[in-house]
Amino acid sequence: MSENQENREPIIICDEVHKWYGNFHALRGVSMEVRKGEVIVIFGPSGSGKSTFIRTLNRLEEHQRGRIVVDGIELSHDIRNIEAIRSEVGMVFQQFNLFPHLTVAQNIMLAPLWVRKWRKDKAEQIVVQLLERVGIPEQAHKYPGQLSGGQQQRVAIARALAMQPKIMLFDEPTSALDPEMIKEVLDVMVGLAKSGMTMLVVTHEMGFARAVADRMFFFDQGQIVESGTPEEIFKSPKEDRTKLFLSQILSH
Amino acid sequence: MNRSATAPANNVLPPPIERYTLLGWIYKNLFNTWYNALLTFLTVGIIYAIGKPAITWAIEQARWEVILVNIRLLMVGQYPIEQVWRIWLCLHLLAAVGGLSWGVWIRGYRIWGLLFLISTLGLAFLPSMSASASRGQLIALDIVALAGFGLGRLGGKRLQRTVINLWILYFPLVILIVRGLNSPEGAVPVVPSNLWGGLLLTFLLTVVGILFSFPLGILLALGRRSPLPIVRWVSIAYIELIRGVPLVTILFMAQVMLPLFLPAGMSIDRVLRAMVGIVLFTAAYQAENIRGGLQAIPYGQYEAAHALGLSGVQSTMFIILPQALRNVIPVLVGQFIALYKDTSLVAIVGLLDLLGIAKSIVSQPQFIGLQREAYLFVTAIYWLFSYFMAYLSQRLEVALGVGER
């Protein structure tokens, strides 16, 4: 599988990406290439810049130095470039960020109708398909506030998928969930990974990483400290910081 | 292990139902402790002390004929009597569209429809109505409203779009009917706005004020939060300037300053100037109310909208504004109620609105000493429509599910 992927062209290229918040140097020269269909897991201590990094990929955060190319388009100040990239890159947030005044179906249809300019019947069709896929077909006409956290996050995944994105970004998708709801969300993500979606996932769910990640990146203090396959990272981490962090999160 | 945790679902106990007899309710809520009983007696005593003389006066001494004699002045001011049918026409159209909307959307709440029918019929059969044409008009109003309701019920959802369009058409049409057309020999000659008055003028000022200040307020609120510095500075300057000046001053300014901005030879009439003043004034306040609503929207909503590829305009229209406006319905309606009552200030620049007409009536020799009757009547009308707006806003909140997300 990895032999095969070596030959595929990269869909995301990041070259020496820097980002500051005021004087705080949040990203300090991050370089990464992601090929089509790869599942990348990014982990590291809080404040290490992992969320900031994936948010630069659809320009929710602006990088100040370096180069980011997503699906052949370079991220620049040109607003049309940014909107073009955002419609090809789906994102799932820690806090779900569903639109509370719209029903589940309306949440999912909104962007296809107004960004993709689909006809209403086509959009309604995809709502049915996607809710089936994330396992909550009966909730289409409820409001987000009427759903459990796990269901809301699955709606958020469906909403991102409705745009038929080439890349999906997950920013700690299970960190705000009760333990018994984490599994239902991870199951959906595993299914998505197996379907061949290119995914970048910031998470500490090491079981998920072991099951589906192609490569893992360990972030600390705004830099990539170590990267490798799950096998390499879990069995024989090279860096002391990686070892220490893994021992802390895997200790119980 | 806890037994209840393992009990099967069908063993769930229903909540206890509390039932009271009337006496039981009175005892529990009014006389349950000695100080509550004391308060109850005290309150009833005060209500009686104030209410009895007021009601005695209203029934035995008050000379309500001052209202009946002047009812046309109070309603439409000096609008020419042979043209009053145009005002009735506006009301009939309102009854038709209102009845239609009721039939299409509300269906239930027949009690309010019935209340409308009973009150208009009650007015129609007041003894003093017999001489005037108003009785026939009031009855016709009911028939039109009922017909609209019936049509709405029959048409159902298919009519929604049509009815919305009718509402949009309605307000310009009313202005047109009230003002008339410029041709001298036509069926609807121009009635100059200095003849508009009474409740008619109050309503026109209110409706125009609401319809124009609301969108302007939204634009100013968005402008104040805009990342573009010029737009932001202009919005801030406008809002702070207007909010620093009393409405009376703005009304005066609108009368004397507005002509300066118009090309030479063009003049706009005094009612329009007052409308402009009211719109500019209210928009500044509504902008701040709406900005409050905008600030309550979590940043994640903007991020989610952007991440989906929605443009700035689209995320504002579909995500941010609907939530922001919904959050501030009570303050928005509060401001509109204030606007409605503040239209009485146009009396200062010489326009005879409802309050202005009442004042001029009681200063005539034959009605001297009847201020109480006139002002009470005006108070009742202000209260009635203010309460109606407040009620509508509560219904709107329920319909939009505010507070149960």
XYZ file of C-alpha atoms in Angstrom, chain A residues 42-188:
147
model
C -0.870 14.711 14.174
C -0.334 14.578 17.928
C 1.601 16.403 20.600
C 1.216 18.346 23.828
C -1.234 21.249 24.023
C 0.211 24.454 22.680
C 2.495 22.560 20.337
C 0.974 24.172 17.240
C -0.782 21.103 15.841
C -4.221 22.760 15.634
C -2.715 25.980 14.337
C -0.988 23.994 11.639
C -4.028 22.243 10.206
C -5.983 25.484 10.404
C -3.410 27.164 8.155
C -4.280 24.589 5.486
C -7.707 26.167 4.818
C -6.556 29.581 5.964
C -8.583 29.834 9.141
C -5.134 30.918 10.333
C -2.841 32.896 8.077
C 0.780 31.760 7.809
C 3.344 34.544 7.670
C 6.307 32.821 6.042
C 6.779 29.781 3.872
C 4.571 28.246 1.226
C 1.400 26.153 1.340
C 0.007 24.548 -1.807
C -3.282 22.679 -1.537
C -4.602 20.743 -4.531
C -2.354 22.734 -6.857
C -3.457 26.154 -5.571
C -1.080 28.243 -3.515
C -2.608 29.904 -0.461
C -2.196 33.638 -0.849
C -4.147 36.766 0.014
C -6.338 36.267 -3.055
C -9.778 35.659 -1.561
C -10.918 33.626 -4.591
C -8.050 31.206 -4.083
C -8.994 30.833 -0.455
C -12.655 30.180 -1.218
C -11.702 27.687 -3.937
C -9.483 25.783 -1.514
C -12.038 25.887 1.290
C -14.667 24.291 -0.909
C -12.280 21.374 -1.589
C -11.189 20.971 2.027
C -13.697 19.827 4.639
C -13.129 20.583 8.294
C -14.456 19.109 11.521
C -14.006 21.064 14.736
C -13.573 20.095 18.355
C -16.723 22.038 19.313
C -18.747 20.785 16.282
C -19.764 24.356 15.324
C -23.065 23.260 13.808
C -25.429 26.082 12.922
C -27.964 25.956 15.775
C -30.739 27.804 13.924
C -30.804 25.305 11.046
C -32.003 21.712 11.050
C -29.578 18.875 10.498
C -30.639 18.649 6.850
C -30.283 22.405 6.345
C -26.840 22.364 7.975
C -25.730 19.755 5.471
C -27.388 21.288 2.396
C -26.355 24.902 2.911
C -22.934 24.859 1.297
C -23.844 22.514 -1.586
C -26.790 24.776 -2.453
C -24.974 28.108 -2.229
C -21.327 27.323 -2.969
C -21.730 24.399 -5.392
C -25.059 25.783 -6.708
C -26.666 22.371 -6.742
C -30.356 21.942 -7.322
C -32.433 21.344 -4.230
C -33.438 17.767 -5.065
C -29.825 16.768 -5.627
C -28.829 18.340 -2.289
C -31.687 16.577 -0.512
C -30.553 13.298 -1.980
C -27.049 13.748 -0.626
C -28.429 14.564 2.823
C -30.159 11.197 2.929
C -27.035 9.380 1.719
C -24.703 11.120 4.151
C -26.920 10.703 7.212
C -27.158 7.032 6.323
C -23.382 6.891 6.085
C -22.795 8.500 9.507
C -25.488 6.312 11.046
C -28.246 8.801 11.960
C -30.729 8.703 9.076
C -33.709 9.489 11.310
C -32.445 12.852 12.629
C -32.641 14.988 9.468
C -35.330 17.341 10.699
C -34.099 17.869 14.235
C -32.095 20.849 15.389
C -28.499 20.362 16.552
C -29.466 21.231 20.131
C -31.735 18.168 20.216
C -28.883 15.747 19.470
C -26.199 14.201 21.665
C -22.597 15.354 21.287
C -21.640 12.255 19.330
C -24.565 12.726 16.952
C -23.709 16.409 16.502
C -20.140 15.577 15.596
C -21.353 12.998 13.073
C -23.630 15.636 11.538
C -20.595 17.940 11.374
C -18.713 15.249 9.471
C -21.663 14.801 7.114
C -21.831 18.568 6.598
C -18.161 18.664 5.599
C -18.556 15.631 3.333
C -21.542 17.169 1.545
C -19.175 19.418 -0.378
C -17.472 16.258 -1.678
C -14.087 17.523 -0.516
C -10.775 16.067 -1.634
C -9.251 16.521 1.814
C -10.753 16.310 5.303
C -9.220 18.081 8.309
C -10.162 16.979 11.831
C -9.227 19.277 14.695
C -9.463 17.138 17.867
C -12.861 15.767 16.803
C -13.422 13.630 19.915
C -11.942 15.844 22.633
C -15.258 17.441 23.602
C -17.178 14.161 23.729
C -18.243 11.907 26.574
C -16.310 8.627 26.552
C -19.210 6.476 25.334
C -19.699 8.745 22.301
C -16.098 8.767 21.140
C -16.409 5.354 19.536
C -19.381 6.257 17.326
C -17.457 9.193 15.895
C -14.240 7.227 15.452
C -16.152 4.467 13.669
C -17.336 6.980 11.092
